[in-house]
Coordinates of C-alpha atoms and ligand atoms in Angstrom, one line a residue:
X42 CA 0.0 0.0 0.0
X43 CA 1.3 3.7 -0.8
X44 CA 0.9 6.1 2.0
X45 CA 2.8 9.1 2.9
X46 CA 5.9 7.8 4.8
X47 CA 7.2 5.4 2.2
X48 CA 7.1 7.9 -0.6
X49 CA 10.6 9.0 0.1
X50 CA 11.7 5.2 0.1
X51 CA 9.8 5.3 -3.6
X52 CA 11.9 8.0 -4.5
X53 CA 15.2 6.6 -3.7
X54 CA 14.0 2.7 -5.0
X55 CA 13.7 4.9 -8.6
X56 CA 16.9 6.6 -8.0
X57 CA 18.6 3.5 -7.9
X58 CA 17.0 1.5 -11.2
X59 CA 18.0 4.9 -13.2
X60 CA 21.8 5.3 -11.4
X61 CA 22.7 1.6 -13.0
X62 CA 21.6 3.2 -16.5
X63 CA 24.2 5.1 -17.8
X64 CA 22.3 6.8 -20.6
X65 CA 21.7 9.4 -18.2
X66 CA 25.0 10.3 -17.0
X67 CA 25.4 12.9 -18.7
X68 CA 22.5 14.8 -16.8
X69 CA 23.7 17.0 -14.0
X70 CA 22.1 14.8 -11.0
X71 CA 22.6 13.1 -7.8
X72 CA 23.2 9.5 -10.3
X73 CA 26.5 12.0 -12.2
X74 CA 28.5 13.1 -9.2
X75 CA 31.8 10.8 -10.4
X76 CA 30.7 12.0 -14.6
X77 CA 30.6 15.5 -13.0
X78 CA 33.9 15.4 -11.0
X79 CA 35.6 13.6 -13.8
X80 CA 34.7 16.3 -16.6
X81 CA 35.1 19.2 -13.9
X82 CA 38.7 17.6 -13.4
X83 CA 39.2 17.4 -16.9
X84 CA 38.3 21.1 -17.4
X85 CA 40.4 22.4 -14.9
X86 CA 43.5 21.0 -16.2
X87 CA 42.8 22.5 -19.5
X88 CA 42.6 25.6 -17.9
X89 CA 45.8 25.2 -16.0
X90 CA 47.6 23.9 -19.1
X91 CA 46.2 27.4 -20.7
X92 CA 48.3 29.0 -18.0
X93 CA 51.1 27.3 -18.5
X94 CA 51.3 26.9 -22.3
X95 CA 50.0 30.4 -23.4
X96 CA 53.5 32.3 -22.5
X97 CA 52.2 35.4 -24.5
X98 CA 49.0 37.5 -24.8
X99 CA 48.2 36.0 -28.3
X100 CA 49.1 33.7 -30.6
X101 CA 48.9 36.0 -33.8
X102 CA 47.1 33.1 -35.8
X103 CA 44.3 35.1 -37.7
X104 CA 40.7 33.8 -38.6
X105 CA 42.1 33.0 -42.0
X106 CA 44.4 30.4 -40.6
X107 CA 41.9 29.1 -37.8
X108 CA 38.7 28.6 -40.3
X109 CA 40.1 25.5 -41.9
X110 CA 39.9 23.5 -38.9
X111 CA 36.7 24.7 -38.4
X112 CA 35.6 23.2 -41.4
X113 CA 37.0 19.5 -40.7
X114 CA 35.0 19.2 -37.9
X115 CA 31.9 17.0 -38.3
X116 CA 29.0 18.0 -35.9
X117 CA 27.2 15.4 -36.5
X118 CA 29.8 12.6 -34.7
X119 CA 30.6 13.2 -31.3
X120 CA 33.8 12.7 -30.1
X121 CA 34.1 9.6 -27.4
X122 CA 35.7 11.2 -24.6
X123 CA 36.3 13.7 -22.6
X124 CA 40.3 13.9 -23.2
X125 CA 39.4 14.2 -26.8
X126 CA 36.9 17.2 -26.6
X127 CA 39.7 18.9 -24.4
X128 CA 42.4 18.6 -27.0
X129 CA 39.6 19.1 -29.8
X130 CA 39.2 22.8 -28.0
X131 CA 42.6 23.4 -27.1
X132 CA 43.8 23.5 -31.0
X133 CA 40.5 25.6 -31.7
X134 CA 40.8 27.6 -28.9
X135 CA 42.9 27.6 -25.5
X136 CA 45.7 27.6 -27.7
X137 CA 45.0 31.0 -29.1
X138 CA 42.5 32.9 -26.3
X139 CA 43.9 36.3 -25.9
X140 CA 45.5 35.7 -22.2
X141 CA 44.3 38.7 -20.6
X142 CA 45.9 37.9 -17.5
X143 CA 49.2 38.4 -18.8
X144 CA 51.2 41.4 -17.9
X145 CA 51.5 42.5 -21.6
X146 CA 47.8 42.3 -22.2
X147 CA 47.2 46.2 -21.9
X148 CA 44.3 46.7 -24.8
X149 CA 40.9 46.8 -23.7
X150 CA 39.1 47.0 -20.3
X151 CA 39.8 43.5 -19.4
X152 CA 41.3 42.5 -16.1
X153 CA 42.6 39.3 -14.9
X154 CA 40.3 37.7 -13.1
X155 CA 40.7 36.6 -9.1
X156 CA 40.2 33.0 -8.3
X157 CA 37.3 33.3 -5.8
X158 CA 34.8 34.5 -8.3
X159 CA 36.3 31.8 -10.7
X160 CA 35.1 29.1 -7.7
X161 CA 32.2 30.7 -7.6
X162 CA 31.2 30.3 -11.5
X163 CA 31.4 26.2 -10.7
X164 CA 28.3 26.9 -8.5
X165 CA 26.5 29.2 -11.3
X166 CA 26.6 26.9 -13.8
X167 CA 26.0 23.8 -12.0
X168 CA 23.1 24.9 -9.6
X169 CA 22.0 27.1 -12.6
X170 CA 19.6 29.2 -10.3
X171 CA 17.9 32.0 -12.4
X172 CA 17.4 35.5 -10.3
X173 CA 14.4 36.5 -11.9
X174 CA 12.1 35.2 -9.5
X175 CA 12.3 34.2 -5.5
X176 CA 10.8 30.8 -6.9
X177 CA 14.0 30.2 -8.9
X178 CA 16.7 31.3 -7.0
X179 CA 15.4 31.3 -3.1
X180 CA 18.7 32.5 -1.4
X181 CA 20.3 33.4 -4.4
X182 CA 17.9 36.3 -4.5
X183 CA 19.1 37.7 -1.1
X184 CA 22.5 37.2 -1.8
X185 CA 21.9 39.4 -5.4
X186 CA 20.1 42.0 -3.1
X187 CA 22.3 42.2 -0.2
X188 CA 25.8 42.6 -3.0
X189 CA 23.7 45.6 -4.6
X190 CA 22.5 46.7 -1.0
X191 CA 26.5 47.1 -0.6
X192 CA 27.1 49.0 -3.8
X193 CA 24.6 51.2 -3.0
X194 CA 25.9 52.4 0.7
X195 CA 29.6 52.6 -1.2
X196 CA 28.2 55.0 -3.9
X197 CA 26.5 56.7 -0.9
X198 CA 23.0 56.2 -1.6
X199 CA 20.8 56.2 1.3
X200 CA 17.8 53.3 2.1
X201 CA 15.9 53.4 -0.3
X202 CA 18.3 53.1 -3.0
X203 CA 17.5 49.4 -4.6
X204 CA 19.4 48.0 -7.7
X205 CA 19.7 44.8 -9.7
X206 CA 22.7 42.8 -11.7
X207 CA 23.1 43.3 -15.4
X208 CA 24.9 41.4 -18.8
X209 CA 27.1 44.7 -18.6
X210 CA 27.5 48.5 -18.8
X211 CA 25.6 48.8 -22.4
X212 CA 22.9 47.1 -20.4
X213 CA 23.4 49.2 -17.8
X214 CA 23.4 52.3 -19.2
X215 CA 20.4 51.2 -21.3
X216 CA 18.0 51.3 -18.7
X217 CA 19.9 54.7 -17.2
X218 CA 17.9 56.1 -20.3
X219 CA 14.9 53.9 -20.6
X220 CA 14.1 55.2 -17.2
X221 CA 15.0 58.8 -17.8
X222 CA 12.6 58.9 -20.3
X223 CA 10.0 57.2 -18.7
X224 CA 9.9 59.1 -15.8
X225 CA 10.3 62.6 -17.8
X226 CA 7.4 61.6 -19.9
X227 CA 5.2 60.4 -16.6
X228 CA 6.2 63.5 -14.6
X229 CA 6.3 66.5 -17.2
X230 CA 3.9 64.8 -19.9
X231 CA 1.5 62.9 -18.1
X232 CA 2.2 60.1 -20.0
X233 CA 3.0 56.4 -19.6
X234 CA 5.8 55.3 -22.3
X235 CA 5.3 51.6 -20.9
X236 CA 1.7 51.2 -21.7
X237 CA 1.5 53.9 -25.1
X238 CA 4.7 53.5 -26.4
X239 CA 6.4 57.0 -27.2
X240 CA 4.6 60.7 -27.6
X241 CA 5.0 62.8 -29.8
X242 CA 7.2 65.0 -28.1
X243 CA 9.9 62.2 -27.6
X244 CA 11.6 63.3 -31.0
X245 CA 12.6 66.1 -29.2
X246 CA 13.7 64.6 -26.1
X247 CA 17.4 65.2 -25.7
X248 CA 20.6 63.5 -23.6
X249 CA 23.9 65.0 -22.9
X250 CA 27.0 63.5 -22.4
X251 CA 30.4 64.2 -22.8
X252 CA 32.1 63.3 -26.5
X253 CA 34.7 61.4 -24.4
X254 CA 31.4 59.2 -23.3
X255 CA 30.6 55.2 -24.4
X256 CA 29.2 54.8 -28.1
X257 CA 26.4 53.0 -25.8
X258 CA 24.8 56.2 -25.1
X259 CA 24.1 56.6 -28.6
X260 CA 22.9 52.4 -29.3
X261 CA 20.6 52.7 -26.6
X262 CA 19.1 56.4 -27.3
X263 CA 18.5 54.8 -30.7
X264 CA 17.1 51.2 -29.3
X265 CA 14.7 53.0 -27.3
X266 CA 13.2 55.1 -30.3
X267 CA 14.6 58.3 -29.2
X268 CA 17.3 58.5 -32.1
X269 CA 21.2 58.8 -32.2
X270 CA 20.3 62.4 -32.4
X271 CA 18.8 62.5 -29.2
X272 CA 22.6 62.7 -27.7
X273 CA 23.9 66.0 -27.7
X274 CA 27.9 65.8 -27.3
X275 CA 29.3 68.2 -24.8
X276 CA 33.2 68.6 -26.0
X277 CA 35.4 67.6 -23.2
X278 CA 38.2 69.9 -22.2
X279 CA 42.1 69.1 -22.4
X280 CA 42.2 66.6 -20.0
X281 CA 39.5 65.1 -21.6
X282 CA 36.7 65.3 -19.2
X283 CA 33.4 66.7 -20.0
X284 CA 32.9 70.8 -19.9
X285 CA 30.6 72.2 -17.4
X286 CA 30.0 75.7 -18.9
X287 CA 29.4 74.1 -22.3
X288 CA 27.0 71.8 -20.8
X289 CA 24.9 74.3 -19.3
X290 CA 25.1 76.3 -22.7
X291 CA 24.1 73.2 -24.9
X292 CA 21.0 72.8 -22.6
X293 CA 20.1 76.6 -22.8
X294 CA 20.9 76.1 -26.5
X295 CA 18.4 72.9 -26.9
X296 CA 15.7 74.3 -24.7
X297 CA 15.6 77.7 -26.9
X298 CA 15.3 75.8 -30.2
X299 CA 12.3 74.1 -28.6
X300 CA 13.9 70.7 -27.7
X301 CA 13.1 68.7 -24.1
X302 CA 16.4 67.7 -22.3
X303 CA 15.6 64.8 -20.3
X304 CA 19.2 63.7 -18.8
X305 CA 22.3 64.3 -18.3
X306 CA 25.4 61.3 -18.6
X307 CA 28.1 61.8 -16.7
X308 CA 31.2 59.2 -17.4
X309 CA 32.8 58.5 -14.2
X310 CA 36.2 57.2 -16.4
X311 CA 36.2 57.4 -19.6
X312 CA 36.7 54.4 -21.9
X313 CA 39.8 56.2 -23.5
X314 CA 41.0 57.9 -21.0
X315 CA 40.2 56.6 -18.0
X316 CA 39.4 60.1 -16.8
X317 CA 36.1 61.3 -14.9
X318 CA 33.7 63.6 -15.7
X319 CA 33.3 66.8 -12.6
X320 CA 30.7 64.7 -11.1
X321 CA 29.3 67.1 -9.0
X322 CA 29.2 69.6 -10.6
X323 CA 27.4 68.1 -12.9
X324 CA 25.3 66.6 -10.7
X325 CA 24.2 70.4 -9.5
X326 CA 23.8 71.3 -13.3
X327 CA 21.2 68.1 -13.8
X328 CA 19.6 69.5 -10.6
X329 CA 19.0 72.8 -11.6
X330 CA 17.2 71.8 -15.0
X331 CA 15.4 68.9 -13.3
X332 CA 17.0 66.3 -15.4
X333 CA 17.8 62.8 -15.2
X334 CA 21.3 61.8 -13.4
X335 CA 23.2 59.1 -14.8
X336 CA 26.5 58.3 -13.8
X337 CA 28.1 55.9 -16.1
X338 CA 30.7 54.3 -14.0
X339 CA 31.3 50.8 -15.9
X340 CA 35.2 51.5 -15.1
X341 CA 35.5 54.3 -12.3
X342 CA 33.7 51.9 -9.9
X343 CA 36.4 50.4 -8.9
X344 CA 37.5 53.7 -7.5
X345 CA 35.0 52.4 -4.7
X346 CA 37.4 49.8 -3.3
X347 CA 40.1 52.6 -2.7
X348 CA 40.2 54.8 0.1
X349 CA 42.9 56.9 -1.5
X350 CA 41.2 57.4 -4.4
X351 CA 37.9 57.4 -3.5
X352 CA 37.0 61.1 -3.6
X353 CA 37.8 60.9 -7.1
X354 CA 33.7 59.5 -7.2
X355 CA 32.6 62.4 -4.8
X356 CA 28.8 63.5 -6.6
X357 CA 28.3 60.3 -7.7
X358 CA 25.8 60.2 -4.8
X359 CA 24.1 63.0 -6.6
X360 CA 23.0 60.1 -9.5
X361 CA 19.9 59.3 -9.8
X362 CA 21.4 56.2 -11.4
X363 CA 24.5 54.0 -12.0
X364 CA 26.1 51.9 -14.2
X365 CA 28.9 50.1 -12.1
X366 CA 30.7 46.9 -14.3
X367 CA 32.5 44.7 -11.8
X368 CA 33.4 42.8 -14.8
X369 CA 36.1 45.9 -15.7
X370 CA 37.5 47.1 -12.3
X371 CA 36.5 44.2 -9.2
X372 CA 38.3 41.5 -11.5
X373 CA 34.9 39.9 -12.0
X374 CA 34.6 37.0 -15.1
X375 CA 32.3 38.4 -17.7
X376 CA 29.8 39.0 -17.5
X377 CA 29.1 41.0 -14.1
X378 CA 27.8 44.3 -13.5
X379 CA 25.2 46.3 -11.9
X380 CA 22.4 49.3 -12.4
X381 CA 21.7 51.2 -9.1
X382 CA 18.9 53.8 -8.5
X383 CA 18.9 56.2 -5.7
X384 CA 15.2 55.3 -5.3
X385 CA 13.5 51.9 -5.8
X386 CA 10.2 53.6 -6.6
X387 CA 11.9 54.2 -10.1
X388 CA 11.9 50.6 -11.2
X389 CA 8.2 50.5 -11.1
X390 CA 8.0 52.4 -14.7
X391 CA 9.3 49.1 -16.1
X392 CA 7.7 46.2 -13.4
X393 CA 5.7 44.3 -15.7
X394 CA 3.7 41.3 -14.0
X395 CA 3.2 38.0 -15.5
X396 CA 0.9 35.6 -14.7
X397 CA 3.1 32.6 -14.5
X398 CA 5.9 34.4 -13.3
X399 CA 5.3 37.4 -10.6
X400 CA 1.5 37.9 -10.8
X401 CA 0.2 41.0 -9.6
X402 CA -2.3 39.9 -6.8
X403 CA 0.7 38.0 -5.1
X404 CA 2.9 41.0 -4.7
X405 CA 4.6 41.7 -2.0
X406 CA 8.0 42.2 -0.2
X407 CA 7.8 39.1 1.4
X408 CA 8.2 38.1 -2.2
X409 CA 11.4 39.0 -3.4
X410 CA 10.8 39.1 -7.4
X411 CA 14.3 40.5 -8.8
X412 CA 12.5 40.3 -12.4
X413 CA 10.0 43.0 -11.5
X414 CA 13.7 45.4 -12.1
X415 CA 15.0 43.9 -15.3
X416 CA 14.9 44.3 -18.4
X417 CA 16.1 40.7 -18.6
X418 CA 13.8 37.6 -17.5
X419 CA 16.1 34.1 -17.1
X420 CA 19.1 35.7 -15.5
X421 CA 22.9 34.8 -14.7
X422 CA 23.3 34.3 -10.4
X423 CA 26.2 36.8 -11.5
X424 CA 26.1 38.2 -7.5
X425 CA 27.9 34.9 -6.2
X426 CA 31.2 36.1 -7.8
X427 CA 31.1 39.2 -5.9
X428 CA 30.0 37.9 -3.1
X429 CA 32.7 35.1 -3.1
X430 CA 35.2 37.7 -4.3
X431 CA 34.3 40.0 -0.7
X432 CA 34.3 37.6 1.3
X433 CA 37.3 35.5 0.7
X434 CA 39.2 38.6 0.2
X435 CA 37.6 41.6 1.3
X436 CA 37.3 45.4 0.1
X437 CA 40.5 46.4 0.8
X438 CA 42.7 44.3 -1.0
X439 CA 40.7 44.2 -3.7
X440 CA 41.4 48.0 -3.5
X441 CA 45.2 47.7 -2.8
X442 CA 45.1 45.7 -6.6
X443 CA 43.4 48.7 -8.2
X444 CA 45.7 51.5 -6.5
X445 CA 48.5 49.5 -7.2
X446 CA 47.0 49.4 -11.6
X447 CA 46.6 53.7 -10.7
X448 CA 50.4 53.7 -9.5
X449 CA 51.6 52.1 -12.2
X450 CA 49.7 53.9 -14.6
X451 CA 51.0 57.2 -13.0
X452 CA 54.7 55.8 -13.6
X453 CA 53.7 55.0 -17.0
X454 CA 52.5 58.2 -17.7
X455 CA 55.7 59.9 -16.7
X456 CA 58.1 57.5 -19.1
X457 CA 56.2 57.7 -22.0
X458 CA 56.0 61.8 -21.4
X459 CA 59.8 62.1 -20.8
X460 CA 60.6 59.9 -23.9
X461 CA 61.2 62.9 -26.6
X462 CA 60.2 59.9 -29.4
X463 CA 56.7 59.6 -28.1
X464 CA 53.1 62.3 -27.6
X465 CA 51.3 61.7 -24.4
X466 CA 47.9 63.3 -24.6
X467 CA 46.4 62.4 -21.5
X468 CA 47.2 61.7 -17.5
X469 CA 44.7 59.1 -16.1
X470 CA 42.5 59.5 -13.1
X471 CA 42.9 55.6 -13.9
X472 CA 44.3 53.8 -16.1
X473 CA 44.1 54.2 -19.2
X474 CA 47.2 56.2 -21.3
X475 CA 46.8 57.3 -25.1
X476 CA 49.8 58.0 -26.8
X477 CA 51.8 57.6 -30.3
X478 CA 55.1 57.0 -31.6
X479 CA 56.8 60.4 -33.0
X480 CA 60.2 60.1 -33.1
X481 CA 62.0 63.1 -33.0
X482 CA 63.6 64.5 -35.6
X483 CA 61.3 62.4 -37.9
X484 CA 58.6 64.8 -39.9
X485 CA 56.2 62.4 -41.4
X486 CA 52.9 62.7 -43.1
X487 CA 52.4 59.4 -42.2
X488 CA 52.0 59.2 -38.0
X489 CA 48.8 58.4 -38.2
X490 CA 50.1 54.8 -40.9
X491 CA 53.1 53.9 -38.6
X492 CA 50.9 53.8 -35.1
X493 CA 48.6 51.4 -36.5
X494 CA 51.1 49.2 -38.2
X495 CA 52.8 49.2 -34.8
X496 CA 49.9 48.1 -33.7
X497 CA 49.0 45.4 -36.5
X498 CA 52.7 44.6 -35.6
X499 CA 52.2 43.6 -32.2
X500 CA 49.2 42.0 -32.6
X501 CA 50.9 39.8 -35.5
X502 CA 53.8 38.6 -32.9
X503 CA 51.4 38.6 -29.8
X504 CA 54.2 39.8 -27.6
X505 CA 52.3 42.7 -26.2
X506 CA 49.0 43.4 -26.8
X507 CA 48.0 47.6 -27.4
X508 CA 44.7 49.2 -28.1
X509 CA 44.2 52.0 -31.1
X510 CA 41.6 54.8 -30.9
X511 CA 41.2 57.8 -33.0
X512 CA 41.4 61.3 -31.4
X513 CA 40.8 64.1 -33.6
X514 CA 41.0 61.9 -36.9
X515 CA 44.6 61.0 -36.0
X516 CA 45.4 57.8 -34.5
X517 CA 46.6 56.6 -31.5
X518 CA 48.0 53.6 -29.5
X519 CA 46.5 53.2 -26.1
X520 CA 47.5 51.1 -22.9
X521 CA 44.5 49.8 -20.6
X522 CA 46.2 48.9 -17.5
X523 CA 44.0 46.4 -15.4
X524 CA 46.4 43.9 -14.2
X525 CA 48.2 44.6 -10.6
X526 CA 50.7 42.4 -12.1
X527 CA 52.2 44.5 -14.8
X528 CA 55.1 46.4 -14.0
X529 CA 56.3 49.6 -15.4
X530 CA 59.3 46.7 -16.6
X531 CA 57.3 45.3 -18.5
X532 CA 55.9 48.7 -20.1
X533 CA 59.3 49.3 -21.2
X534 CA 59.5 46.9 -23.1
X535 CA 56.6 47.0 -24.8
X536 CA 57.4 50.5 -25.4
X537 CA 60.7 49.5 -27.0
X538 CA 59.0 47.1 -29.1
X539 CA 56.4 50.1 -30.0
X540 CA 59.9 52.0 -31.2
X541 CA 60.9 48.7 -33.0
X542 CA 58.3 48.5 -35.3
X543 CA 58.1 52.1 -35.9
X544 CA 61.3 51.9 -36.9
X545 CA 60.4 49.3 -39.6
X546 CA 57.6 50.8 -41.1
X547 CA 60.2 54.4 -41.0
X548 CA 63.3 52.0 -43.1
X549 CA 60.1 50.5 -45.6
X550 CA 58.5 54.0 -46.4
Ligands
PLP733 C1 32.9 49.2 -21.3 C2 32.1 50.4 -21.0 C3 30.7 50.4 -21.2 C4 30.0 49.1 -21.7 O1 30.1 48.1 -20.9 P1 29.9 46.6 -21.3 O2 30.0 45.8 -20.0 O3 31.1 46.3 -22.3 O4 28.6 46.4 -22.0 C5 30.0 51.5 -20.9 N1 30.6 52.6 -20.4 C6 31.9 52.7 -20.3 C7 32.5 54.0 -19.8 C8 32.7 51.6 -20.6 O5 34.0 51.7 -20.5

């Protein structure tokens, strides 16, 4: 007879028949754990072999000479083993990842990541919790609220300030602006964007941000129907952060000719040039026309883990949102990164209640719905890195690595403006340092040809690995320093490399 007590004993009789069948095994359950440690073991040591065997940022193979293989393999026979997948990858891939841990890796905003949050990605994966709902996630939830909760008292937000984890900054900053015009629209228009789509007026809605800001400004102003025109560039001054008096005279300008500013983008460290926008004061100027705040911090956050550098983020407080990417500065894997509001009330304007998900008639805060915030549904447990990263090492390391990255940079800085063969144009509230070859003596047409074969150069050998951006039409090489690692040795030689190849292309033209 079935009755309550021996269902459990049913349970387990089942568990049994199924954990002599292996054509389950490879099904993440309680019949895998050996399959699970075995592949986990497997994946590891392919990772450590990556450390080992990589000995340079990159490779230099190019897509050209990687497609082949591509096209030899046959998707439709899997391989039999697990050893065989791993070496299957590791000539597609390991071999050649960029190795952004590597001291020489100083292109993008990457940073090496720390090996708490790496721990922690084993649990994502495996216990796969999705943070859109309480009935998904269960602690997983409180740990994502109470990482935000933390962000929020470090920006200086006060209690009500709420937030929720994102893919990334462009993410980020996208609801920055889907909010901003949302809440213009309810408050000055009477009008709900969420249920009516856009008015009339919101052709002439405008947002300002520096020229030195992130191209996703402009995506996301056009994703959410307003336009790429909607941005109104506000030309930075000579250290490259954004002008205060020609802020305030674009809006005058804008509101004259009958336009409708809406917000205001401050970049608390600049892509380029790792430099931050006078956050308060712009901050007062967003104030005094009623606009939107929105600090884009995707790098400058990490500012947050140093107490000497800290006041470098004084007005951020003033936001009425942030972008923050721990995925750029609290050597977080991608992807990792959060939008905070200085009030939770905001992220009603986009709470849209589902029946099967969060239904209206059962909400409540006893109820912890992280879905009713984002723009996203299934969702990453991203917050277990951070919260793995805290607590294993705590705020002030972490901020010992990034004053250490600021140090350096500041060394850099001084080398590469002392050396009469190269042009420093900026000095880095962080980290980032955009310069060129120009060897003295030398008066070529043909700076702007040599910088970016130095660059093709090093991306050829994969010794050292350099950005490029363009600053007024002419190019430039650029060093993102991220890794506490990299010494100003190992800057030297890449800069003598830099004067190598310039050299070469000098003899060749
Ligand atoms: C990188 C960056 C972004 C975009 O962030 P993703 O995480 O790459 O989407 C936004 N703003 C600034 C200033 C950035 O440097």
């Amino acid at each position: 007879m079935i009755t309550q007590s021996n269902v459990p004993h049913q349970d387990e009789a089942i568990l049994e028949a199924l954990s002599t069948d292996t054509s389950f095994e490879d099904i993440f359950y309680e019949g895998s754990s050996q399959e699970y440690l075995k592949a986990m073991s497997l994946a590891s040591q392919s990772v450590v072999n990556f450390l080992h065997d990589n000995k340079k940022p990159f490779s230099g193979v190019t897509a050209a000479q990687l497609r082949p293989q591509f096209e030899s393999v046959d998707l439709t026979t899997p391989l039999p083993d697990y050893e065989s997948l791993m070496s299957e990858v590791e000539s597609l891939y390991t071999k050649h990842a960029v190795t952004f841990h590597h001291p020489k890796y100083v292109a993008h905003l990457n940073c090496p990541v720390v090996i708490p949050a790496i721990a922690a990605e084993v649990l994502i994966s495996a216990i796969n919790s999705s943070l859109d709902t309480w009935d998904q996630s269960a602690g997983g939830t409180l740990i994502e609220q109470k990482m935000i909760e933390w962000t929020c008292d470090e920006i200086g937000f006060d209690k009500n300030a709420d937030g929720v984890f994102t893919s990334g900054g462009s993410q980020s900053n996208m609801m920055g602006l889907l909010l901003a015009r949302d809440h213009y629209s309810i408050e000055h228009l009477k009008h709900n964007i969420k249920q009516n789509g856009l008015p009339p007026e919101a052709s002439r809605f405008r947002i300002f941000v520096s020229e030195a800001g992130h191209f996703s400004i402009q995506k996301n102003a056009s994703i959410l129907g307003l336009g790429e025109k909607a941005v109104v560039k506000i030309k930075a001054d000579r250290t490259f952060r954004m002008n205060t008096v020609l802020l305030e005279d674009a809006i005058q300008r804008e509101l004259k000719q009958g336009n409708i500013p809406i917000a205001v983008v401050a970049t608390a460290g600049t892509t380029d040039f790792g430099n931050l926008d006078p956050l308060e004061a712009i901050g007062h100027i967003a104030a005094k026309y009623k606009l939107w705040y929105h600090v884009d911090a995707a790098y400058g956050c990490g500012l947050l883990l140093s107490s000497k550098h800290r006041y470098l983020l004084n007005g951020i407080e003033l936001a009425n949102s942030v972008t923050a990417d721990y995925h750029k500065a609290f050597f977080q894997p991608v992807s990792s990164s959060a939008f905070l509001v200085n009030h939770k009330r905001y992220f009603g304007l986009i709470t849209h209640y589902a029946d099967y998900l969060n239904p209206k008639d059962q909400h409540s805060d006893e109820i912890p719905n992280q879905v009713n915030k984002s723009i996203q549904t299934t969702r990453r447990f991203d917050a277990l890195k951070l919260w793995f990263t805290l607590r294993m090492m705590g705020k002030e390391k972490l901020g010992g690595y990034i004053e250490k990255i600021i140090e350096t940079a500041e060394n850099v800085a001084h080398i590469i403006s002392t050396d009469r063969d190269f042009d420093l144009l900026n000095y880095s509230d962080l980290s980032a340092l955009v310069f060129r070859y120009n060897p003295s003596g030398l008066h070529t047409a043909n700076l702007t040809q040599m910088n970016q074969y130095i660059k093709a150069q090093l991306l050829k050998h994969g010794d050292a690995l350099v950005a490029g951006t363009k600053v007024h039409g002419e190019f430039y090489l650029k060093f993102t320093l991220l890794n506490p690692l990299t010494t100003t040795d190992h800057i030297k030689n890449i800069l003598l490399n830099i004067k190598k190849h310039g050299n070469e292309f000098i003899k060749f033209n």
